[in-house]
CSV table of C-alpha atoms in Angstrom, one decimal:
chain,number,residue,atom,x,y,z
A,1,MET,CA,112.6,102.8,83.8
A,2,LYS,CA,111.7,104.1,87.3
A,3,TYR,CA,109.0,101.5,87.7
A,4,ILE,CA,111.7,98.8,87.2
A,5,PHE,CA,113.6,100.2,90.2
A,6,TYR,CA,110.4,100.6,92.1
A,7,VAL,CA,109.8,96.8,91.8
A,8,VAL,CA,113.5,96.0,92.5
A,9,GLY,CA,113.4,98.2,95.6
A,10,ILE,CA,110.3,96.4,96.9
A,11,LEU,CA,111.8,93.0,96.2
A,12,LEU,CA,115.0,93.9,98.1
A,13,LEU,CA,113.0,95.4,101.0
A,14,THR,CA,110.8,92.3,101.4
A,15,PHE,CA,113.7,90.0,101.0
A,16,GLY,CA,115.6,91.8,103.8
A,17,ILE,CA,112.5,91.7,106.0
A,18,SER,CA,112.2,88.0,105.5
A,19,LEU,CA,115.8,87.4,106.3
A,20,THR,CA,115.5,89.3,109.6
A,21,ILE,CA,112.4,87.2,110.5
A,22,GLN,CA,114.1,84.0,109.6
A,23,SER,CA,117.2,84.9,111.6
A,24,ASP,CA,115.2,84.5,114.8
A,25,LEU,CA,117.2,87.4,116.5
A,26,GLY,CA,114.3,89.8,116.5
A,27,THR,CA,112.9,92.0,113.7
A,28,SER,CA,112.2,95.7,113.3
A,29,PRO,CA,109.5,96.9,115.7
A,30,PHE,CA,107.0,97.2,112.9
A,31,ASP,CA,107.7,93.8,111.5
A,32,ALA,CA,107.6,92.4,115.1
A,33,LEU,CA,104.2,93.9,115.4
A,34,LEU,CA,103.1,92.2,112.2
A,35,VAL,CA,104.4,88.8,113.3
A,36,GLY,CA,102.9,89.3,116.7
A,37,LEU,CA,99.5,90.0,115.2
A,38,SER,CA,99.8,87.0,112.9
A,39,LYS,CA,100.5,84.7,115.8
A,40,SER,CA,98.0,86.2,118.2
A,41,VAL,CA,95.1,86.9,115.8
A,42,GLY,CA,95.7,84.9,112.7
A,43,LEU,CA,96.2,85.8,109.0
A,44,THR,CA,99.6,86.1,107.3
A,45,VAL,CA,102.4,88.6,108.1
A,46,GLY,CA,101.8,90.1,104.7
A,47,SER,CA,98.0,90.5,105.3
A,48,TRP,CA,98.7,92.5,108.5
A,49,GLU,CA,101.2,94.7,106.5
A,50,VAL,CA,98.2,95.8,104.4
A,51,ILE,CA,95.8,96.2,107.3
A,52,ILE,CA,98.2,98.3,109.4
A,53,ALA,CA,99.1,100.3,106.3
A,54,LEU,CA,95.4,101.2,105.9
A,55,ILE,CA,95.4,102.5,109.5
A,56,ILE,CA,98.6,104.5,108.9
A,57,VAL,CA,97.1,106.1,105.7
A,58,GLY,CA,94.3,107.4,107.9
A,59,CYS,CA,96.8,108.8,110.4
A,60,ASN,CA,98.9,110.4,107.7
A,61,SER,CA,95.8,112.0,106.3
A,62,LEU,CA,95.0,113.6,109.6
A,63,LEU,CA,98.5,114.8,110.2
A,64,LEU,CA,98.7,116.4,106.7
A,65,LYS,CA,95.1,117.5,106.8
A,66,GLN,CA,94.5,116.3,103.3
A,67,ARG,CA,92.9,113.4,101.4
A,68,PRO,CA,94.3,109.9,102.2
A,69,GLU,CA,97.1,108.8,99.9
A,70,VAL,CA,95.3,105.6,98.7
A,71,LEU,CA,98.0,104.8,96.2
A,72,GLY,CA,100.4,104.0,99.0
A,73,LEU,CA,98.1,101.0,99.7
A,74,LEU,CA,99.2,99.6,96.4
A,75,THR,CA,102.8,99.5,97.6
A,76,ALA,CA,101.7,98.0,100.9
A,77,LEU,CA,99.8,95.3,99.1
A,78,ILE,CA,102.9,94.5,96.9
A,79,THR,CA,105.1,94.5,100.0
A,80,GLY,CA,102.7,92.2,101.9
A,81,ILE,CA,102.7,89.8,99.0
A,82,GLY,CA,106.5,90.0,98.7
A,83,ILE,CA,107.0,89.2,102.4
A,84,ASP,CA,104.7,86.2,102.3
A,85,MET,CA,106.4,85.0,99.1
A,86,TRP,CA,110.0,85.3,100.5
A,87,LEU,CA,109.0,83.7,103.8
A,88,PHE,CA,107.5,80.8,101.8
A,89,LEU,CA,110.6,80.5,99.6
A,90,LEU,CA,113.1,80.9,102.4
A,91,HIS,CA,111.4,78.7,104.9
A,92,ASN,CA,113.2,75.5,103.7
A,93,PHE,CA,116.4,77.1,102.7
A,94,VAL,CA,117.2,79.8,105.4
A,95,THR,CA,116.9,78.3,108.9
A,96,PRO,CA,120.0,79.4,110.7
A,97,GLU,CA,120.7,77.5,113.9
A,98,LEU,CA,124.1,78.6,115.0
A,99,TRP,CA,124.4,82.1,116.6
A,100,TYR,CA,126.9,83.4,114.1
A,101,SER,CA,124.8,82.3,111.1
A,102,LYS,CA,121.8,84.1,112.7
A,103,ILE,CA,123.9,87.3,113.0
A,104,VAL,CA,125.0,87.0,109.4
A,105,TYR,CA,121.5,86.6,108.1
A,106,PHE,CA,120.1,89.4,110.2
A,107,SER,CA,122.9,91.8,109.3
A,108,ILE,CA,122.4,91.1,105.6
A,109,GLY,CA,118.7,91.5,106.0
A,110,LEU,CA,119.1,94.9,107.8
A,111,VAL,CA,121.4,96.3,105.1
A,112,VAL,CA,119.2,95.0,102.3
A,113,ILE,CA,116.1,96.6,103.9
A,114,GLY,CA,117.8,100.0,104.0
A,115,LEU,CA,119.0,99.6,100.4
A,116,GLY,CA,115.6,98.4,99.1
A,117,THR,CA,113.7,101.1,101.0
A,118,ALA,CA,116.0,103.9,99.7
A,119,THR,CA,115.8,102.5,96.1
A,120,TYR,CA,112.0,102.4,95.8
A,121,LEU,CA,111.6,105.8,97.6
A,122,GLN,CA,113.9,107.5,95.0
A,123,THR,CA,111.4,106.6,92.3
A,124,ASN,CA,108.9,108.9,94.0
A,125,PHE,CA,106.0,106.5,93.3
A,126,ALA,CA,103.5,105.5,96.0
A,127,PRO,CA,105.7,105.2,99.2
A,128,ILE,CA,104.6,102.7,101.8
A,129,PRO,CA,102.4,104.6,104.3
A,130,LEU,CA,105.0,103.9,107.1
A,131,ASP,CA,107.7,105.5,105.0
A,132,ARG,CA,105.4,108.5,104.3
A,133,LEU,CA,104.8,108.8,108.0
A,134,THR,CA,108.6,108.9,108.5
A,135,PHE,CA,108.8,111.9,106.2
A,136,ILE,CA,105.9,113.6,107.9
A,137,ILE,CA,107.4,113.2,111.3
A,138,GLN,CA,110.7,114.4,109.9
A,139,LYS,CA,109.0,117.5,108.6
A,140,LEU,CA,107.0,118.2,111.7
A,141,THR,CA,109.9,117.7,114.1
A,142,ARG,CA,112.4,119.4,111.7
A,143,THR,CA,114.9,116.6,112.2
A,144,ASN,CA,116.5,114.0,109.9
A,145,ILE,CA,115.3,110.7,108.7
A,146,PHE,CA,117.2,108.8,111.3
A,147,LEU,CA,115.5,110.5,114.3
A,148,ALA,CA,112.1,110.4,112.7
A,149,ARG,CA,112.4,106.7,112.0
A,150,THR,CA,113.6,106.0,115.5
A,151,ILE,CA,110.7,107.8,117.0
A,152,ILE,CA,108.3,105.7,115.0
A,153,TYR,CA,110.2,102.5,115.8
A,154,LEU,CA,109.9,103.1,119.5
A,155,VAL,CA,106.1,103.5,119.3
A,156,PHE,CA,105.8,100.2,117.3
A,157,LEU,CA,108.3,98.5,119.7
A,158,ILE,CA,105.9,99.1,122.6
A,159,MET,CA,102.9,97.7,120.6
A,160,ALA,CA,105.0,94.7,119.5
A,161,MET,CA,105.9,93.9,123.1
A,162,ILE,CA,102.3,94.0,124.1
A,163,LEU,CA,101.4,91.5,121.3
A,164,HIS,CA,104.5,89.3,122.1
A,165,GLY,CA,106.1,89.9,118.7
A,166,PRO,CA,109.7,88.6,118.0
A,167,ILE,CA,111.6,91.1,120.1
A,168,GLY,CA,115.3,90.5,120.5
A,169,ILE,CA,118.8,91.9,120.0
A,170,GLY,CA,117.9,92.3,116.4
A,171,THR,CA,115.1,94.7,117.3
A,172,LEU,CA,117.4,96.9,119.3
A,173,LEU,CA,119.9,96.9,116.4
A,174,THR,CA,117.1,97.9,114.0
A,175,VAL,CA,116.0,100.8,116.2
A,176,CYS,CA,119.6,102.0,116.5
A,177,PHE,CA,120.8,101.4,112.9
A,178,GLY,CA,117.7,101.1,110.7
A,179,GLY,CA,117.1,104.8,110.4
A,180,LEU,CA,120.9,105.4,110.1
A,181,LEU,CA,121.2,103.0,107.2
A,182,LEU,CA,118.2,104.5,105.4
A,183,ASN,CA,119.7,108.0,106.0
A,184,TYR,CA,122.9,106.7,104.4
A,185,PHE,CA,121.4,104.9,101.4
A,186,MET,CA,119.1,107.8,100.4
A,187,PRO,CA,121.8,110.0,98.9
A,188,VAL,CA,123.7,107.0,97.5
A,189,THR,CA,120.7,105.6,95.6
A,190,LYS,CA,119.7,109.1,94.5
A,191,LYS,CA,123.1,109.6,92.9
A,192,ALA,CA,123.1,106.2,91.3
A,193,LEU,CA,119.6,106.4,89.9
A,194,GLU,CA,120.2,109.9,88.6
A,195,HIS,CA,123.2,108.6,86.8
A,196,ILE,CA,121.3,105.6,85.3
A,197,PHE,CA,118.3,107.8,84.3
A,198,SER,CA,120.6,110.3,82.7
A,199,TYR,CA,122.4,107.6,80.8
A,200,SER,CA,119.1,106.1,79.7
A,201,SER,CA,117.8,109.4,78.4
A,202,THR,CA,120.8,109.7,76.1
A,203,LEU,CA,120.1,106.4,74.4
A,204,PRO,CA,118.2,106.2,71.1
A,205,ASN,CA,114.5,105.6,71.5
A,206,ASP,CA,114.8,102.0,70.5
A,207,TYR,CA,116.8,101.3,73.7
A,208,ASN,CA,114.4,103.2,76.0
A,209,ASP,CA,111.3,101.3,74.8
């Protein structure tokens, strides 16, 4: 059951990312870095998701002083594929031109990113290296997810600006509200999934298979 929500969470996350990219208002600093690398160096946005994830896995390993969490690369790979898939599917359907439609698409995307991230994280299965880094920073600084995420976003914002990624008002909104939304959705999804898993465990085995 948890693997179903893991996949659902990843699909929501990548759908939200694609909406923010298509809104043309600016993406999260991390996604802006990916788009900037894609335009400047080549390869797809999803490919850079995997490459940067590999680097972050190494950084996480150094910070924790333990073996690299290679399983997180699986999630990064699925996320990269999901981003490229949604961008391909949405390219001909989601091309907002009016400012208010761009705001709508971006806002939906930002909320869906928070919901998707919280959903797949609650399954406790192979978090994306970036999300693992968020928890590491949270633990090291003894703060909450919002502040830890904001610190990371500021670092990637500088890198994205250097590579001329899609920085805009949406980027600022993501820095301000991205961590806040994740901090909000974590307890909400935890309660919802615990209720679903609890209900599922009471069903006869034929329903759980």
